[in-house]
Coordinates of C-alpha atoms and ligand atoms in Angstrom, one line a residue:
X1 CA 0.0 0.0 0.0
X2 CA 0.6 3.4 -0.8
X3 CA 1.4 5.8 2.4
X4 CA 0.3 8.8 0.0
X5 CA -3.1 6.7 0.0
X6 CA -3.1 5.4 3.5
X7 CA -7.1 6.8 5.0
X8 CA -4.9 7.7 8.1
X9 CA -1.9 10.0 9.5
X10 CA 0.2 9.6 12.4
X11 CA -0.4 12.3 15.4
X12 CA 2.5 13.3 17.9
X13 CA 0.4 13.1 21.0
X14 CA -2.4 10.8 21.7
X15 CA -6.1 12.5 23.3
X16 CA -5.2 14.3 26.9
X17 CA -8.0 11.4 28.5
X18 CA -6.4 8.3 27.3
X19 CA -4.2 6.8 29.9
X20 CA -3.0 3.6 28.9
X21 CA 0.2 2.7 26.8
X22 CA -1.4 0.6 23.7
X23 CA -4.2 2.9 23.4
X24 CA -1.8 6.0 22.8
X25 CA 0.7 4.6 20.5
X26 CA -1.9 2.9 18.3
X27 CA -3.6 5.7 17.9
X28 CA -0.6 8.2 17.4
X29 CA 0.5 5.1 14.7
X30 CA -3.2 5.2 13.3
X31 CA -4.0 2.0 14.1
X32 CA -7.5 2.5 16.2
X33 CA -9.5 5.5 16.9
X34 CA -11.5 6.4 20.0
X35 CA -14.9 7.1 19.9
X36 CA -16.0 7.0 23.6
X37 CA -14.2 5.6 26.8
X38 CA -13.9 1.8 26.1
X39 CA -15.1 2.0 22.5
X40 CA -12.4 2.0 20.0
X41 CA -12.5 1.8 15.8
X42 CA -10.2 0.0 14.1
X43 CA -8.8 1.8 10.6
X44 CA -7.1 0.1 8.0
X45 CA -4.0 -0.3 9.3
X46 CA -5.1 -1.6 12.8
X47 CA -7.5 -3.6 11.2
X48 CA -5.2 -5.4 9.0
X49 CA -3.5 -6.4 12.4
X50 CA -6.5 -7.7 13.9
X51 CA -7.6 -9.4 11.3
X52 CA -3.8 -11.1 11.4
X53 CA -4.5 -12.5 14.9
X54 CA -8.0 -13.4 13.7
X55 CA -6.7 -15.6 10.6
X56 CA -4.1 -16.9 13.6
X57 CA -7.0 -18.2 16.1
X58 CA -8.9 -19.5 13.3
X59 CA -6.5 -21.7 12.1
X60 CA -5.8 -23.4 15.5
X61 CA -9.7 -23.6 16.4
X62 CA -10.1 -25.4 12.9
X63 CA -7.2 -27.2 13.5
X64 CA -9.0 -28.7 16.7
X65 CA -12.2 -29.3 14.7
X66 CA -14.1 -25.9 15.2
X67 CA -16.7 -25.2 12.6
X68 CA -17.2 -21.4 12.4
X69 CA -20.7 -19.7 12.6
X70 CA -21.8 -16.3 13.2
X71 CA -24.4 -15.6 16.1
X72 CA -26.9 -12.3 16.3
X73 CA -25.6 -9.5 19.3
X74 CA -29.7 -9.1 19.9
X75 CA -30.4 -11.4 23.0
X76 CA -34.3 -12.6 23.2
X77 CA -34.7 -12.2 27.4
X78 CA -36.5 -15.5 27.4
X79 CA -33.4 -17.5 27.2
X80 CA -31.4 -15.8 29.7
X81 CA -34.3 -15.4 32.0
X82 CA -34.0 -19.4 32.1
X83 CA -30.3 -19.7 33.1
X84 CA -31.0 -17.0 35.8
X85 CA -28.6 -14.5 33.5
X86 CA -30.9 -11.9 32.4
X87 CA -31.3 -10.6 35.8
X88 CA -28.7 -7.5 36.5
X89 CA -28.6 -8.7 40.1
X90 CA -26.5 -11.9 38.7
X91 CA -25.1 -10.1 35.7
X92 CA -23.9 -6.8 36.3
X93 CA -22.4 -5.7 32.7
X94 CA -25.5 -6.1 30.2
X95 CA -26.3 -3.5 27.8
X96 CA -29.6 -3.6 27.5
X97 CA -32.8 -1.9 24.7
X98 CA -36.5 -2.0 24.0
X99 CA -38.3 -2.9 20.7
X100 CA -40.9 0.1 19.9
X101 CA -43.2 -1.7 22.1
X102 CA -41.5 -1.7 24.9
X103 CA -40.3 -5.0 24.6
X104 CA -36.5 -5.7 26.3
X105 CA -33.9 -6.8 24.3
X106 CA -30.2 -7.7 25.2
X107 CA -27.0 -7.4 23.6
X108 CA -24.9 -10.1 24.0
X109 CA -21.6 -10.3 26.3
X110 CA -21.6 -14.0 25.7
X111 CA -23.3 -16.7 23.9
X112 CA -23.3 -19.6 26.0
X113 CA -27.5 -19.8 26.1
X114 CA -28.2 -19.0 22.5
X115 CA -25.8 -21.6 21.2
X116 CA -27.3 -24.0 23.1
X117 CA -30.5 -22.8 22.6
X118 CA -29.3 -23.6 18.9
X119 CA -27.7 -26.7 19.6
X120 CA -30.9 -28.4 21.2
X121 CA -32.2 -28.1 17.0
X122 CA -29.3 -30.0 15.9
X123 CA -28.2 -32.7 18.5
X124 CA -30.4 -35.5 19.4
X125 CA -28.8 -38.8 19.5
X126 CA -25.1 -39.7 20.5
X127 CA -24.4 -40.2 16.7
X128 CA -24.8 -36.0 16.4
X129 CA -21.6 -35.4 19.0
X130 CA -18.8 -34.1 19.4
X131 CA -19.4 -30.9 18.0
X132 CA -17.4 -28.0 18.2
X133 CA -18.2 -24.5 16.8
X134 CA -17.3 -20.8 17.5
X135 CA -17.4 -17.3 15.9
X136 CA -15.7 -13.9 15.9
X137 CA -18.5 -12.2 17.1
X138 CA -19.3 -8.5 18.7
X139 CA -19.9 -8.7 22.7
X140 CA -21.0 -5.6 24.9
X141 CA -19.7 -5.6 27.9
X142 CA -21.2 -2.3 30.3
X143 CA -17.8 -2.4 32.2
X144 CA -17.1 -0.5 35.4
X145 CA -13.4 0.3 34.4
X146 CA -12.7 1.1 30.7
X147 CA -9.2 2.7 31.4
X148 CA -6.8 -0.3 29.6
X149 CA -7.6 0.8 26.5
X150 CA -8.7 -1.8 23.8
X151 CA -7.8 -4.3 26.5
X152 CA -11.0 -3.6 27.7
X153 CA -13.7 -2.4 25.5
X154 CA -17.5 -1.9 26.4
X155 CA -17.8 -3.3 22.7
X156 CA -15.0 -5.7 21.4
X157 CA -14.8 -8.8 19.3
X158 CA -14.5 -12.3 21.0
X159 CA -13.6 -15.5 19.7
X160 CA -15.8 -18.2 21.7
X161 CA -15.9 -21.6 20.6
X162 CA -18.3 -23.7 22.4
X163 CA -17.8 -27.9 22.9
X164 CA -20.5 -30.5 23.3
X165 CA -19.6 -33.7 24.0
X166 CA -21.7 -36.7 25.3
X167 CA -19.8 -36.9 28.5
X168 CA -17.0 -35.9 30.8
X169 CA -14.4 -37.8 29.6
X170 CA -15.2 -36.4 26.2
X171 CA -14.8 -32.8 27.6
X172 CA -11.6 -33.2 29.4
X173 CA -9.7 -34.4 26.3
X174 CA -10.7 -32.0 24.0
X175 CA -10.2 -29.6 26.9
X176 CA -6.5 -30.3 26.4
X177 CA -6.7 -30.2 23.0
X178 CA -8.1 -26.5 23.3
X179 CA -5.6 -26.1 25.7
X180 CA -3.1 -26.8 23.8
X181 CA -4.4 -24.9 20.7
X182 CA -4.4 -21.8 22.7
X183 CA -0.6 -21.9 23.9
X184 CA 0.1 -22.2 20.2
X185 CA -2.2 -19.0 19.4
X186 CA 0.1 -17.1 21.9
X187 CA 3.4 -18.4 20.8
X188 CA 2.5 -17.0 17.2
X189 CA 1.4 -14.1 18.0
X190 CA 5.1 -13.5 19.7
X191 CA 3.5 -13.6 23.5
X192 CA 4.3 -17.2 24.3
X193 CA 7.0 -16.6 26.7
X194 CA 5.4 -14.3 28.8
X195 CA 2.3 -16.0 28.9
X196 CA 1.4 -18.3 31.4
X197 CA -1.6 -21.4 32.0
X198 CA -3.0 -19.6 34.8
X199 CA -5.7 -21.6 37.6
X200 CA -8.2 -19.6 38.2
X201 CA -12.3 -20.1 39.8
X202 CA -14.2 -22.6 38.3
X203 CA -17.1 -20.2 39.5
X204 CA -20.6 -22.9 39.8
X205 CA -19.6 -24.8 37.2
X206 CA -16.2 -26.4 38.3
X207 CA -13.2 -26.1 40.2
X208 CA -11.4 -24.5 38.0
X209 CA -11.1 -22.8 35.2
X210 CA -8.3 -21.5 33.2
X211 CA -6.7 -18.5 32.0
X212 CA -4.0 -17.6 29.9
X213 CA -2.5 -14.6 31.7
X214 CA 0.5 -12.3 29.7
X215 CA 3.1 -11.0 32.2
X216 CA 3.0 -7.0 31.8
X217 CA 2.5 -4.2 34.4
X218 CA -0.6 -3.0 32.7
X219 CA -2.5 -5.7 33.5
X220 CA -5.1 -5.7 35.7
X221 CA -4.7 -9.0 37.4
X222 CA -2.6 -10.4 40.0
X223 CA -1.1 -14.0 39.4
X224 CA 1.9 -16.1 40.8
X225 CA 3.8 -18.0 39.0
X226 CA 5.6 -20.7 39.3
X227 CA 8.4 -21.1 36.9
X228 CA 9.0 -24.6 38.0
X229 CA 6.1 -25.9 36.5
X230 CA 5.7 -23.1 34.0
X231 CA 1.9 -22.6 35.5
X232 CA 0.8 -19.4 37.6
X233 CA -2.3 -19.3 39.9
X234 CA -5.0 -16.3 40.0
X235 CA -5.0 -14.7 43.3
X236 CA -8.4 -15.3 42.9
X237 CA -7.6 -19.1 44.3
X238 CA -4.2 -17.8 46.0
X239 CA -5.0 -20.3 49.1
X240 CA -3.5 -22.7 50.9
X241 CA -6.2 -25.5 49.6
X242 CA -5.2 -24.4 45.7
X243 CA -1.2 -24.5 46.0
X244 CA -1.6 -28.1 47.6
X245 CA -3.8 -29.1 44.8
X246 CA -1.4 -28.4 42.5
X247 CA 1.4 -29.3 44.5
X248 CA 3.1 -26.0 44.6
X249 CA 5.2 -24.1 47.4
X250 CA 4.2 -20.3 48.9
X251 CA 7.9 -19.6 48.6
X252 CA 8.7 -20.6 45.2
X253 CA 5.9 -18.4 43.7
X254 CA 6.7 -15.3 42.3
X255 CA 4.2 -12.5 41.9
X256 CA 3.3 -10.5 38.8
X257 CA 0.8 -8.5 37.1
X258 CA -0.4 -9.8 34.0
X259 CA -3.5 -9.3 31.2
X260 CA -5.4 -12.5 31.1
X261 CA -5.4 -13.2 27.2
X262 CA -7.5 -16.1 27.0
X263 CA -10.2 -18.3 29.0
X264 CA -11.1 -21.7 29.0
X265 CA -14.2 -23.6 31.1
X266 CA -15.6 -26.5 31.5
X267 CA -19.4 -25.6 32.1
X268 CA -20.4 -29.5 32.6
X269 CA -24.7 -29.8 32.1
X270 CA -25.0 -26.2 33.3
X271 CA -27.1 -24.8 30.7
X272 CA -27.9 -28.0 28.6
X273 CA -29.7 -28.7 31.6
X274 CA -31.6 -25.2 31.8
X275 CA -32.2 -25.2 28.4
X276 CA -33.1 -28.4 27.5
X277 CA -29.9 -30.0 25.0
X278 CA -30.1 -34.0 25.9
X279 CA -29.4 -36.3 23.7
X280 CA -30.3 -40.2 23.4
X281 CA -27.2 -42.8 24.2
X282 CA -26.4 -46.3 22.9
X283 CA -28.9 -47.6 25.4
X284 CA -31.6 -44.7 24.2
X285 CA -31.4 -43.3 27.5
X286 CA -31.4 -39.5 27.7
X287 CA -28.8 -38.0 29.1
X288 CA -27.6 -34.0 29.5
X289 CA -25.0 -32.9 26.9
X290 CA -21.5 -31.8 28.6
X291 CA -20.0 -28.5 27.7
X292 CA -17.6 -26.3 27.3
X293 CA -16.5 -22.6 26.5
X294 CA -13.3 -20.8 24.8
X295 CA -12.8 -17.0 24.8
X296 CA -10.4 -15.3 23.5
X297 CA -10.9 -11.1 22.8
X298 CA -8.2 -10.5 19.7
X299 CA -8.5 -6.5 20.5
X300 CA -7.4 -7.5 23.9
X301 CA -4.5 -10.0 22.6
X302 CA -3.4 -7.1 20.0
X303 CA -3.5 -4.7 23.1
X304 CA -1.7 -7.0 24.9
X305 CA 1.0 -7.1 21.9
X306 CA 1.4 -3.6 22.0
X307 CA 2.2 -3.3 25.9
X308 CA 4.7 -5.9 25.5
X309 CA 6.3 -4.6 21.9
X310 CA 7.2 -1.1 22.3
X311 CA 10.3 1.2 23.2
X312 CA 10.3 5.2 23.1
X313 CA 10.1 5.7 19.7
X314 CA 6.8 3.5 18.9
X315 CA 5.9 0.0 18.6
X316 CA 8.0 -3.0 17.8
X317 CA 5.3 -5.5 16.0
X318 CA 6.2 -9.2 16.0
X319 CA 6.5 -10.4 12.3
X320 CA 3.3 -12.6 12.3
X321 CA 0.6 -9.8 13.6
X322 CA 2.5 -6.7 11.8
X323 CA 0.1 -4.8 9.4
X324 CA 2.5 -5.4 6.6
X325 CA 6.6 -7.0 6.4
X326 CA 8.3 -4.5 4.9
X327 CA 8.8 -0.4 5.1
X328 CA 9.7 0.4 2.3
X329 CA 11.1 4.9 2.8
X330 CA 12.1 6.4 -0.6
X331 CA 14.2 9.7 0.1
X332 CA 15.1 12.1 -2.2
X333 CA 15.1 11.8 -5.6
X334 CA 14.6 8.2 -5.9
X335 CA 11.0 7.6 -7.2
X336 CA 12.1 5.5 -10.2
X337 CA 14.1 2.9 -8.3
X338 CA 12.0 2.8 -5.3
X339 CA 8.9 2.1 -7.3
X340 CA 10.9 -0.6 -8.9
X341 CA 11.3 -2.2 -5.5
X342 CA 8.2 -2.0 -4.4
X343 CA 6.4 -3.5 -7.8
X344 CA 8.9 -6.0 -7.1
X345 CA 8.2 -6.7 -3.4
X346 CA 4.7 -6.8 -5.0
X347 CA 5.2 -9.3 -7.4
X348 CA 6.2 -11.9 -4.6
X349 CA 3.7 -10.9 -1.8
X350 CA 5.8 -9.2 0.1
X351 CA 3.4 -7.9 2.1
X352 CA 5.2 -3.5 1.9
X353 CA 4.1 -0.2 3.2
X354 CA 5.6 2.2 0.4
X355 CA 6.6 5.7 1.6
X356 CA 6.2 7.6 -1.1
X357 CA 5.0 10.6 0.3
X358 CA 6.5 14.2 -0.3
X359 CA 7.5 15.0 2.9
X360 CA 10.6 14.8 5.1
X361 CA 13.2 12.2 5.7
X362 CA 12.8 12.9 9.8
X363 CA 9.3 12.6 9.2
X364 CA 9.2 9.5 7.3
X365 CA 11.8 7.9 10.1
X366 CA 9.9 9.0 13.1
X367 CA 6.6 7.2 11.2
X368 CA 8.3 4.6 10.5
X369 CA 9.3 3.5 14.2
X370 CA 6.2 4.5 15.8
X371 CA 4.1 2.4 13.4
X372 CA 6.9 -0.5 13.5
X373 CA 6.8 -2.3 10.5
X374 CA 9.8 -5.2 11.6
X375 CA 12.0 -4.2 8.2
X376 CA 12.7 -0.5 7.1
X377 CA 14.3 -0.5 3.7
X378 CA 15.2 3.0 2.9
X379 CA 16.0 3.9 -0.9
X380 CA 18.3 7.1 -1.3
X381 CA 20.6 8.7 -3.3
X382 CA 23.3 7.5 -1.1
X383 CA 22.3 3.8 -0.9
X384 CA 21.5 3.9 -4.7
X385 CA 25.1 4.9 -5.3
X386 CA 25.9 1.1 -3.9
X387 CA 23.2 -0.5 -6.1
X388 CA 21.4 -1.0 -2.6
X389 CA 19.0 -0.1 -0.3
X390 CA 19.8 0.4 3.8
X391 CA 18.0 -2.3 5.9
X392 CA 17.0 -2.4 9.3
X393 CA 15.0 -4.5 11.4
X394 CA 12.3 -2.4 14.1
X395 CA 13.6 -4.5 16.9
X396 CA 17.8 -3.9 16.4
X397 CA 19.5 -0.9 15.9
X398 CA 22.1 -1.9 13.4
X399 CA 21.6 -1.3 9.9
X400 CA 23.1 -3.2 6.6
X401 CA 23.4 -2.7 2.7
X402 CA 21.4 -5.2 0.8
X403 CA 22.1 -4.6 -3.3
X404 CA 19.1 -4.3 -5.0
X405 CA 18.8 -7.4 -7.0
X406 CA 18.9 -9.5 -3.6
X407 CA 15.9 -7.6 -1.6
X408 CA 13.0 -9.4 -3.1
X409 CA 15.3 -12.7 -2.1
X410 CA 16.2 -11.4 1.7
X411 CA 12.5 -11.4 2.1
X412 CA 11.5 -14.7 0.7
X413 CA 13.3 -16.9 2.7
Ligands
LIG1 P1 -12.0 -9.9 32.7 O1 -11.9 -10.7 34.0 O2 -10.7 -9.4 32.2 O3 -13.1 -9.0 32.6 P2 -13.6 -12.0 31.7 O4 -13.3 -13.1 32.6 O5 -14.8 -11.2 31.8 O6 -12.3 -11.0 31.6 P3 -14.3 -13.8 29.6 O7 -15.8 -13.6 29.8 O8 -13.8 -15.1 29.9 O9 -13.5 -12.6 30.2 O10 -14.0 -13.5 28.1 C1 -13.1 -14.3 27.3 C2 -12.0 -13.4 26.7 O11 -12.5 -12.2 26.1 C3 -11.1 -12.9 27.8 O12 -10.1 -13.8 28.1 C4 -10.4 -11.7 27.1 O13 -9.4 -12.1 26.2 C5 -11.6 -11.2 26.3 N1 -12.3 -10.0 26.9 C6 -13.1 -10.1 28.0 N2 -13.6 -8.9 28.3 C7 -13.1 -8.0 27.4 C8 -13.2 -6.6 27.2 N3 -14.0 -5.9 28.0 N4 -12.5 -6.1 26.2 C9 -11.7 -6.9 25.3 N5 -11.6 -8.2 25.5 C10 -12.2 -8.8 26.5
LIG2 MG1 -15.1 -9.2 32.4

């Protein structure tokens, strides 16, 4: 893409009301745009990030046998109002309207009861599970705090896959395979390290639940971790009862702040039992389907990216979530050969951000690292005098020559 094109420019100060780090450098980079407190657009070039973690998740819920489907946001109360979740005594952050006759509606911040709602339509007999399917779907969440940024956003996308399986020990093992799917979601998206299985409340449905929780002071939890065993407890279920469970130590635990990224349950005949899914076993008994439930909020996980990917100058995207590989400055009097380049990075779907604008080398630098592209290539009258171009990766500060005829090859292997 064009940056004489791009729908967006870079601004040198975020708004004087937002507070948190990945809010104001994505949108002095142009990234997302804020409408309200906790309600965030995203423009192309955020979008094109987002939709990078998106294709990520997808891959690995597919991988696991997810089928994706799209759900409404407008809740009918009658469905809730059987779980006990419509009330606002039980569920303090619903957003809630009226039809023209007064009618209540909701807008979702989950979909556990429509799904199964849905699901009692489709599953009958043991022959119709397993079945696994989620969506990338719009929640509204009326949160007290909205002060993280799109780490928390009154409106935000989730990803919730939901399992049915015909018993427990169905559950448990695709619970590991979900498990499992979501560490590889967060070593892609170049958070794996710092993220750790957390333990947290099973709430009524189980003992526990749990979270993927991402090491960074912005967080809003508080976890300890255990480095031992690579795990980390909420403090949620910080107890003496919860460290012998898991065979852990007081002293060995280290304490941390941390964004929790991800969350998986096991909701066990909770709502198929409210709702009605049952389905007929070998022996044509009935018996109550056993479920499950997968979130993960890609703003939050792209937020979460940001806090952890940044130094003074901008932000420092990981290769597999960057808006696009290469930065590609032309300086000077260099239109000819820099358009060469980039038809050429082009040709080979090198994914490049062209600056071809007519405006100043500072200027063009200083965009550069605050939107943080992983390779700047920079085409001048200098580096054309080598038959080059100057490269340098977001992340290091050293620079290198590459001649011209090798960039398109740097960049495919
Ligand atoms: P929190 O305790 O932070 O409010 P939660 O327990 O309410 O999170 P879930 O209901 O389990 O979160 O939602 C699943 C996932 O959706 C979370 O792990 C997180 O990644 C994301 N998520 C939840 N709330 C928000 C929000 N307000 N903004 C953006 N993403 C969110
Ligand atoms: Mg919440």
């Amino acid at each position: 893409m064009r940056q004489s094109q791009l729908f967006t420019k870079t601004q040198k100060q975020a708004p004087k009301d937002e507070v948190s780090l990945n809010a104001q450098l994505l949108i002095r980079g142009g990234f997302v745009d804020k409408e309200m407190a906790g309600v965030y657009s995203f423009l192309p070039l955020g979008w094109r990030v987002l939709n990078k973690i998106i294709a990520i998740i997808r891959q690995e819920m597919n991988a696991i046998g997810g089928q994706e489907l799209f759900l409404t946001a407008l809740q009918n109360p009658e469905l809730w109002k059987k779980t006990k979740r419509w009330d606002d005594e039980v569920v303090d952050d619903w957003f809630k309207t009226k039809l023209k006759n007064d009618n209540e509606l909701g807008l979702s911040f989950t979909h556990e009861e429509p799904l199964t709602n849905l699901a009692v339509k489709h599953v009958g007999s043991y022959k119709d599970l397993p079945k696994y399917v989620y969506q990338f779907q719009t929640k509204f969440r009326n949160e007290l705090r909205a002060k993280s940024g799109i780490l928390r956003g009154r409106e935000f996308i989730m990803k919730d896959l939901y399992s049915f399986n015909a018993d427990q020990a169905g559950l448990d093992a695709f619970y590991e395979q979900a498990k499992a799917a979501y560490k590889k979601i967060f070593d892609r998206c170049g958070i794996g390290e710092k993220t750790f299985l957390t333990f947290a409340s099973g709430g009524s449905f189980s003992k526990y639940s749990h979270e993927f929780q991402a090491v960074c002071e912005a967080g809003e939890d508080l976890i300890y971790i255990s480095q031992k065993k690579n795990i980390a407890i909420n403090k949620e279920v910080h107890n003496d009862e919860v460290l012998a469970d898991l065979g852990l130590e007081k002293e060995a635990l280290t304490e941390a702040k941390a964004i929790e990224v991800g969350n998986i349950f096991k909701l066990g005949t909770k709502f198929s039992q409210a709702l009605g899914l049952k389905y007929k076993d070998e022996e044509g008994q009935e018996q109550n389907v056993v479920m499950g439930s997968y979130g993960i909020g890609p703003g939050r996980l792209m937020g979460t990216v940001v806090e952890l990917n940044n130094d003074e100058r901008g932000i420092v995207w990981p290769e597999a979530v960057a808006p696009f590989r290469v930065h590609l400055l032309q300086l000077g009097d260099t239109q000819k050969e820099a358009e060469k380049i980039y038809h050429d990075l082009q040709a080979q779907n090198i994914e490049a951000l062209f600056d071809d604008r007519d405006t100043t080398p500072g200027q063009k630098f200083a965009d550069a690292d605050l939107i943080g592209i992983p390779y700047r290539l920079v085409v001048s009258s200098k580096t054309l005098e080598k038959n080059s171009v100057e490269l340098k990766k977001r992340s290091e500060e050293k620079t290198e020559l590459v001649k011209i005829p090798d960039v398109v090859k740097y960049f495919e292997c």
